[in-house]
Amino acid sequence: MWIYEKKLQYPVRVSTCNPKLAKYLIEQYGGADGELAAALRYLNQRYSIPDKVIGLLTDIGTEEFAHLEMIATMVYKLTKDATLEQLKEAGLDAHYVNHDRALFYNNAAGVPWTAAYIQAKGDPIADLYEDIAAEEKARATYQWIINMSDDPDLNDGLRFLREREIVHAQRFREAVEILKEERDRKKIF
C-alpha cells in the first residue's frame, strides 16, 4: 500500500537545543488533535465512507503519518543535546524518568495518548465534519506553537505543517459537499 521514501515530507531544521519547545511540540505527537490521532482516525473512517471520497481519507491519513515523522524529528533535534538540568527546567524530568529521551505518545501535559481520541460515528457527513474540526484544531495548535517559538528554522517546518492542515480541512469540506449532493439527488425507480 505504501512506498516509503527515506526522506521527510519537508525538511526539518532547528537552530538550537530547546527542550521547552519540544515539550510543546509533543502535543502534536500524542495529543488529542495531533498527527497520530488524525492518521488513525482517517484510516479507520475510510471503511464506512462512500467510495466517492474513500481515497481522500486514505491520502490524508497516510500524509498524517509523514507529519508525525516530522514532529518526531523536531522533538528529537530539540532535545538530543539537552542536559538533564535543561530537561528539568523544561518540565520534562518525569518524561526522562519514565522514557529517558525516547519519544512517547502523550500530550504536552504528559497525559498518554488514548484510542478515545479516535472518532468514528459511521455517518459519513458527521465523520467528515469531525475531520474538519480536527484539522482546524491542529492548525490552531501549530499557530500557537509558532507563537511560542523563537526558532526561525523550526518555524519554517511548523508553518508547512500548519498550511497542510488548512489544505486538509478544505479537502474535507469539498468531500462533504460531494456527499450532500449525492444524498440530495432525486432517486427515480
PDB file of C-alpha atoms in Angstrom:
ATOM      1  CA  MET A   1       0.000   0.000   0.000  1.00  0.00           C
ATOM      2  CA  TRP A   2       2.830   2.426   0.745  1.00  0.00           C
ATOM      3  CA  ILE A   3       6.118   3.235  -0.853  1.00  0.00           C
ATOM      4  CA  TYR A   4       8.473   4.657   1.740  1.00  0.00           C
ATOM      5  CA  GLU A   5      10.870   7.299   0.550  1.00  0.00           C
ATOM      6  CA  LYS A   6      13.649   7.738   3.090  1.00  0.00           C
ATOM      7  CA  LYS A   7      13.305  11.482   3.477  1.00  0.00           C
ATOM      8  CA  LEU A   8      10.931  13.736   5.324  1.00  0.00           C
ATOM      9  CA  GLN A   9       7.982  15.287   3.519  1.00  0.00           C
ATOM     10  CA  TYR A  10       9.521  18.705   4.263  1.00  0.00           C
ATOM     11  CA  PRO A  11      12.992  19.468   5.673  1.00  0.00           C
ATOM     12  CA  VAL A  12      13.190  19.821   9.463  1.00  0.00           C
ATOM     13  CA  ARG A  13      15.767  22.208  10.860  1.00  0.00           C
ATOM     14  CA  VAL A  14      16.230  23.638  14.336  1.00  0.00           C
ATOM     15  CA  SER A  15      18.508  26.491  15.361  1.00  0.00           C
ATOM     16  CA  THR A  16      19.268  25.495  18.942  1.00  0.00           C
ATOM     17  CA  CYS A  17      18.603  22.901  21.599  1.00  0.00           C
ATOM     18  CA  ASN A  18      15.260  23.844  23.170  1.00  0.00           C
ATOM     19  CA  PRO A  19      13.577  21.187  25.351  1.00  0.00           C
ATOM     20  CA  LYS A  20      10.796  23.570  26.402  1.00  0.00           C
ATOM     21  CA  LEU A  21       9.724  23.976  22.785  1.00  0.00           C
ATOM     22  CA  ALA A  22       9.989  20.197  22.350  1.00  0.00           C
ATOM     23  CA  LYS A  23       7.535  19.790  25.233  1.00  0.00           C
ATOM     24  CA  TYR A  24       5.010  21.978  23.393  1.00  0.00           C
ATOM     25  CA  LEU A  25       5.532  20.016  20.168  1.00  0.00           C
ATOM     26  CA  ILE A  26       4.743  16.745  21.927  1.00  0.00           C
ATOM     27  CA  GLU A  27       1.116  17.941  21.791  1.00  0.00           C
ATOM     28  CA  GLN A  28       1.133  17.336  18.032  1.00  0.00           C
ATOM     29  CA  TYR A  29       2.771  13.939  18.521  1.00  0.00           C
ATOM     30  CA  GLY A  30       0.448  12.316  21.039  1.00  0.00           C
ATOM     31  CA  GLY A  31      -2.268  14.844  21.805  1.00  0.00           C
ATOM     32  CA  ALA A  32      -5.973  14.549  21.033  1.00  0.00           C
ATOM     33  CA  ASP A  33      -5.644  16.749  17.948  1.00  0.00           C
ATOM     34  CA  GLY A  34      -2.166  15.578  16.993  1.00  0.00           C
ATOM     35  CA  GLU A  35      -0.862  13.753  13.966  1.00  0.00           C
ATOM     36  CA  LEU A  36      -1.162  10.190  15.326  1.00  0.00           C
ATOM     37  CA  ALA A  37      -4.816  10.651  16.255  1.00  0.00           C
ATOM     38  CA  ALA A  38      -5.546  12.210  12.849  1.00  0.00           C
ATOM     39  CA  ALA A  39      -3.821   9.447  10.877  1.00  0.00           C
ATOM     40  CA  LEU A  40      -5.605   6.675  12.747  1.00  0.00           C
ATOM     41  CA  ARG A  41      -8.972   8.494  12.658  1.00  0.00           C
ATOM     42  CA  TYR A  42      -8.934   8.910   8.874  1.00  0.00           C
ATOM     43  CA  LEU A  43      -7.622   5.460   8.071  1.00  0.00           C
ATOM     44  CA  ASN A  44     -10.289   3.945  10.334  1.00  0.00           C
ATOM     45  CA  GLN A  45     -13.164   6.040   8.950  1.00  0.00           C
ATOM     46  CA  ARG A  46     -12.400   5.031   5.369  1.00  0.00           C
ATOM     47  CA  TYR A  47     -14.102   1.687   5.964  1.00  0.00           C
ATOM     48  CA  SER A  48     -17.514   3.305   6.449  1.00  0.00           C
ATOM     49  CA  ILE A  49     -17.305   6.149   3.931  1.00  0.00           C
ATOM     50  CA  PRO A  50     -18.729   6.091   0.378  1.00  0.00           C
ATOM     51  CA  ASP A  51     -16.376   5.134  -2.426  1.00  0.00           C
ATOM     52  CA  LYS A  52     -16.513   8.648  -3.889  1.00  0.00           C
ATOM     53  CA  VAL A  53     -14.351  10.002  -1.033  1.00  0.00           C
ATOM     54  CA  ILE A  54     -12.568   6.940   0.350  1.00  0.00           C
ATOM     55  CA  GLY A  55      -9.350   7.861  -1.476  1.00  0.00           C
ATOM     56  CA  LEU A  56      -9.295  11.247   0.228  1.00  0.00           C
ATOM     57  CA  LEU A  57      -9.268   9.668   3.692  1.00  0.00           C
ATOM     58  CA  THR A  58      -6.526   7.270   2.604  1.00  0.00           C
ATOM     59  CA  ASP A  59      -4.408  10.062   1.130  1.00  0.00           C
ATOM     60  CA  ILE A  60      -4.729  12.414   4.082  1.00  0.00           C
ATOM     61  CA  GLY A  61      -4.397   9.613   6.649  1.00  0.00           C
ATOM     62  CA  THR A  62      -1.106   8.485   5.174  1.00  0.00           C
ATOM     63  CA  GLU A  63       0.132  12.075   4.905  1.00  0.00           C
ATOM     64  CA  GLU A  64      -0.552  12.499   8.624  1.00  0.00           C
ATOM     65  CA  PHE A  65       1.979   9.723   9.284  1.00  0.00           C
ATOM     66  CA  ALA A  66       4.530  11.797   7.360  1.00  0.00           C
ATOM     67  CA  HIS A  67       3.672  14.730   9.616  1.00  0.00           C
ATOM     68  CA  LEU A  68       4.097  12.502  12.669  1.00  0.00           C
ATOM     69  CA  GLU A  69       7.578  11.659  11.427  1.00  0.00           C
ATOM     70  CA  MET A  70       8.367  15.378  11.055  1.00  0.00           C
ATOM     71  CA  ILE A  71       7.185  16.119  14.612  1.00  0.00           C
ATOM     72  CA  ALA A  72       9.266  13.235  15.972  1.00  0.00           C
ATOM     73  CA  THR A  73      12.325  14.593  14.152  1.00  0.00           C
ATOM     74  CA  MET A  74      11.703  18.093  15.524  1.00  0.00           C
ATOM     75  CA  VAL A  75      11.375  16.831  19.099  1.00  0.00           C
ATOM     76  CA  TYR A  76      14.491  14.691  18.737  1.00  0.00           C
ATOM     77  CA  LYS A  77      16.551  17.570  17.341  1.00  0.00           C
ATOM     78  CA  LEU A  78      15.336  19.957  20.047  1.00  0.00           C
ATOM     79  CA  THR A  79      16.280  17.573  22.876  1.00  0.00           C
ATOM     80  CA  LYS A  80      19.205  15.430  21.691  1.00  0.00           C
ATOM     81  CA  ASP A  81      21.876  17.731  23.179  1.00  0.00           C
ATOM     82  CA  ALA A  82      19.911  18.825  26.250  1.00  0.00           C
ATOM     83  CA  THR A  83      21.451  18.423  29.660  1.00  0.00           C
ATOM     84  CA  LEU A  84      19.441  16.859  32.473  1.00  0.00           C
ATOM     85  CA  GLU A  85      19.169  20.322  34.001  1.00  0.00           C
ATOM     86  CA  GLN A  86      17.649  21.688  30.777  1.00  0.00           C
ATOM     87  CA  LEU A  87      15.174  18.813  30.681  1.00  0.00           C
ATOM     88  CA  LYS A  88      14.178  19.551  34.295  1.00  0.00           C
ATOM     89  CA  GLU A  89      13.790  23.276  33.563  1.00  0.00           C
ATOM     90  CA  ALA A  90      11.563  22.415  30.606  1.00  0.00           C
ATOM     91  CA  GLY A  91       9.326  20.220  32.767  1.00  0.00           C
ATOM     92  CA  LEU A  92      10.479  17.020  31.072  1.00  0.00           C
ATOM     93  CA  ASP A  93      12.001  15.417  34.171  1.00  0.00           C
ATOM     94  CA  ALA A  94       9.086  12.983  34.673  1.00  0.00           C
ATOM     95  CA  HIS A  95       9.292  12.061  30.988  1.00  0.00           C
ATOM     96  CA  TYR A  96      13.029  11.441  31.369  1.00  0.00           C
ATOM     97  CA  VAL A  97      12.476   9.214  34.424  1.00  0.00           C
ATOM     98  CA  ASN A  98       9.941   7.105  32.509  1.00  0.00           C
ATOM     99  CA  HIS A  99      11.360   7.116  28.981  1.00  0.00           C
ATOM    100  CA  ASP A 100      14.862   8.647  29.011  1.00  0.00           C
ATOM    101  CA  ARG A 101      14.963  10.621  25.738  1.00  0.00           C
ATOM    102  CA  ALA A 102      12.678   8.243  23.862  1.00  0.00           C
ATOM    103  CA  LEU A 103       9.592   9.672  22.230  1.00  0.00           C
ATOM    104  CA  PHE A 104       6.356   8.606  23.849  1.00  0.00           C
ATOM    105  CA  TYR A 105       2.811   9.259  22.692  1.00  0.00           C
ATOM    106  CA  ASN A 106       1.498  11.772  25.180  1.00  0.00           C
ATOM    107  CA  ASN A 107       0.355  15.367  25.052  1.00  0.00           C
ATOM    108  CA  ALA A 108       2.201  18.459  26.244  1.00  0.00           C
ATOM    109  CA  ALA A 109       0.827  17.967  29.770  1.00  0.00           C
ATOM    110  CA  GLY A 110       2.186  14.396  29.872  1.00  0.00           C
ATOM    111  CA  VAL A 111      -1.181  12.638  29.505  1.00  0.00           C
ATOM    112  CA  PRO A 112      -0.707   9.418  27.472  1.00  0.00           C
ATOM    113  CA  TRP A 113      -2.343   9.042  24.082  1.00  0.00           C
ATOM    114  CA  THR A 114      -5.616   7.105  24.110  1.00  0.00           C
ATOM    115  CA  ALA A 115      -7.783   5.498  21.471  1.00  0.00           C
ATOM    116  CA  ALA A 116     -10.637   7.636  22.834  1.00  0.00           C
ATOM    117  CA  TYR A 117      -9.171  10.398  20.637  1.00  0.00           C
ATOM    118  CA  ILE A 118     -10.303   8.474  17.548  1.00  0.00           C
ATOM    119  CA  GLN A 119     -13.774   9.476  16.412  1.00  0.00           C
ATOM    120  CA  ALA A 120     -15.873   7.437  14.000  1.00  0.00           C
ATOM    121  CA  LYS A 121     -19.649   7.812  14.060  1.00  0.00           C
ATOM    122  CA  GLY A 122     -20.358   5.800  10.931  1.00  0.00           C
ATOM    123  CA  ASP A 123     -22.292   8.666   9.360  1.00  0.00           C
ATOM    124  CA  PRO A 124     -20.034   9.919   6.558  1.00  0.00           C
ATOM    125  CA  ILE A 125     -21.086  13.559   6.782  1.00  0.00           C
ATOM    126  CA  ALA A 126     -20.818  13.630  10.576  1.00  0.00           C
ATOM    127  CA  ASP A 127     -17.384  11.993  10.370  1.00  0.00           C
ATOM    128  CA  LEU A 128     -16.177  14.494   7.772  1.00  0.00           C
ATOM    129  CA  TYR A 129     -17.327  17.418   9.936  1.00  0.00           C
ATOM    130  CA  GLU A 130     -15.375  15.856  12.806  1.00  0.00           C
ATOM    131  CA  ASP A 131     -12.364  15.661  10.497  1.00  0.00           C
ATOM    132  CA  ILE A 132     -12.727  19.327   9.523  1.00  0.00           C
ATOM    133  CA  ALA A 133     -12.811  20.261  13.211  1.00  0.00           C
ATOM    134  CA  ALA A 134      -9.741  18.100  13.908  1.00  0.00           C
ATOM    135  CA  GLU A 135      -7.787  19.796  11.120  1.00  0.00           C
ATOM    136  CA  GLU A 136      -8.808  23.266  12.312  1.00  0.00           C
ATOM    137  CA  LYS A 137      -7.783  22.431  15.888  1.00  0.00           C
ATOM    138  CA  ALA A 138      -4.418  21.142  14.651  1.00  0.00           C
ATOM    139  CA  ARG A 139      -3.975  24.322  12.592  1.00  0.00           C
ATOM    140  CA  ALA A 140      -4.667  26.459  15.663  1.00  0.00           C
ATOM    141  CA  THR A 141      -2.241  24.412  17.778  1.00  0.00           C
ATOM    142  CA  TYR A 142       0.514  24.809  15.189  1.00  0.00           C
ATOM    143  CA  GLN A 143      -0.087  28.557  15.198  1.00  0.00           C
ATOM    144  CA  TRP A 144       0.126  28.710  18.979  1.00  0.00           C
ATOM    145  CA  ILE A 145       3.378  26.716  18.957  1.00  0.00           C
ATOM    146  CA  ILE A 146       4.781  29.114  16.332  1.00  0.00           C
ATOM    147  CA  ASN A 147       3.742  31.996  18.601  1.00  0.00           C
ATOM    148  CA  MET A 148       5.717  30.405  21.464  1.00  0.00           C
ATOM    149  CA  SER A 149       8.789  29.693  19.328  1.00  0.00           C
ATOM    150  CA  ASP A 150      11.779  31.927  18.720  1.00  0.00           C
ATOM    151  CA  ASP A 151      13.408  29.438  16.331  1.00  0.00           C
ATOM    152  CA  PRO A 152      13.060  30.630  12.711  1.00  0.00           C
ATOM    153  CA  ASP A 153      14.347  27.332  11.293  1.00  0.00           C
ATOM    154  CA  LEU A 154      11.835  25.278  13.258  1.00  0.00           C
ATOM    155  CA  ASN A 155       9.043  27.732  12.473  1.00  0.00           C
ATOM    156  CA  ASP A 156       9.575  27.105   8.767  1.00  0.00           C
ATOM    157  CA  GLY A 157       8.631  23.439   9.217  1.00  0.00           C
ATOM    158  CA  LEU A 158       5.783  24.335  11.570  1.00  0.00           C
ATOM    159  CA  ARG A 159       4.361  26.772   9.008  1.00  0.00           C
ATOM    160  CA  PHE A 160       4.458  23.989   6.404  1.00  0.00           C
ATOM    161  CA  LEU A 161       2.506  21.695   8.742  1.00  0.00           C
ATOM    162  CA  ARG A 162       0.017  24.463   9.590  1.00  0.00           C
ATOM    163  CA  GLU A 163      -0.626  25.068   5.881  1.00  0.00           C
ATOM    164  CA  ARG A 164      -1.188  21.364   5.245  1.00  0.00           C
ATOM    165  CA  GLU A 165      -3.874  21.383   7.966  1.00  0.00           C
ATOM    166  CA  ILE A 166      -5.641  24.176   6.064  1.00  0.00           C
ATOM    167  CA  VAL A 167      -5.475  22.177   2.825  1.00  0.00           C
ATOM    168  CA  HIS A 168      -6.805  19.055   4.546  1.00  0.00           C
ATOM    169  CA  ALA A 169      -9.727  20.950   6.077  1.00  0.00           C
ATOM    170  CA  GLN A 170     -10.587  22.357   2.658  1.00  0.00           C
ATOM    171  CA  ARG A 171     -10.456  18.927   1.036  1.00  0.00           C
ATOM    172  CA  PHE A 172     -12.765  17.544   3.739  1.00  0.00           C
ATOM    173  CA  ARG A 173     -15.184  20.432   3.125  1.00  0.00           C
ATOM    174  CA  GLU A 174     -15.218  19.527  -0.570  1.00  0.00           C
ATOM    175  CA  ALA A 175     -15.933  15.896   0.331  1.00  0.00           C
ATOM    176  CA  VAL A 176     -18.898  16.973   2.485  1.00  0.00           C
ATOM    177  CA  GLU A 177     -20.368  18.825  -0.484  1.00  0.00           C
ATOM    178  CA  ILE A 178     -19.887  15.780  -2.750  1.00  0.00           C
ATOM    179  CA  LEU A 179     -21.722  13.575  -0.257  1.00  0.00           C
ATOM    180  CA  LYS A 180     -24.511  16.123   0.300  1.00  0.00           C
ATOM    181  CA  GLU A 181     -25.114  16.335  -3.446  1.00  0.00           C
ATOM    182  CA  GLU A 182     -25.250  12.552  -3.637  1.00  0.00           C
ATOM    183  CA  ARG A 183     -27.631  12.372  -0.666  1.00  0.00           C
ATOM    184  CA  ASP A 184     -29.947  15.077  -2.013  1.00  0.00           C
ATOM    185  CA  ARG A 185     -30.072  13.760  -5.597  1.00  0.00           C
ATOM    186  CA  LYS A 186     -33.547  12.566  -6.506  1.00  0.00           C
ATOM    187  CA  LYS A 187     -33.734   8.853  -6.811  1.00  0.00           C
ATOM    188  CA  ILE A 188     -36.113   7.607  -9.531  1.00  0.00           C
ATOM    189  CA  PHE A 189     -37.077   3.963  -9.567  1.00  0.00           C
TER     190      PHE A 189
END
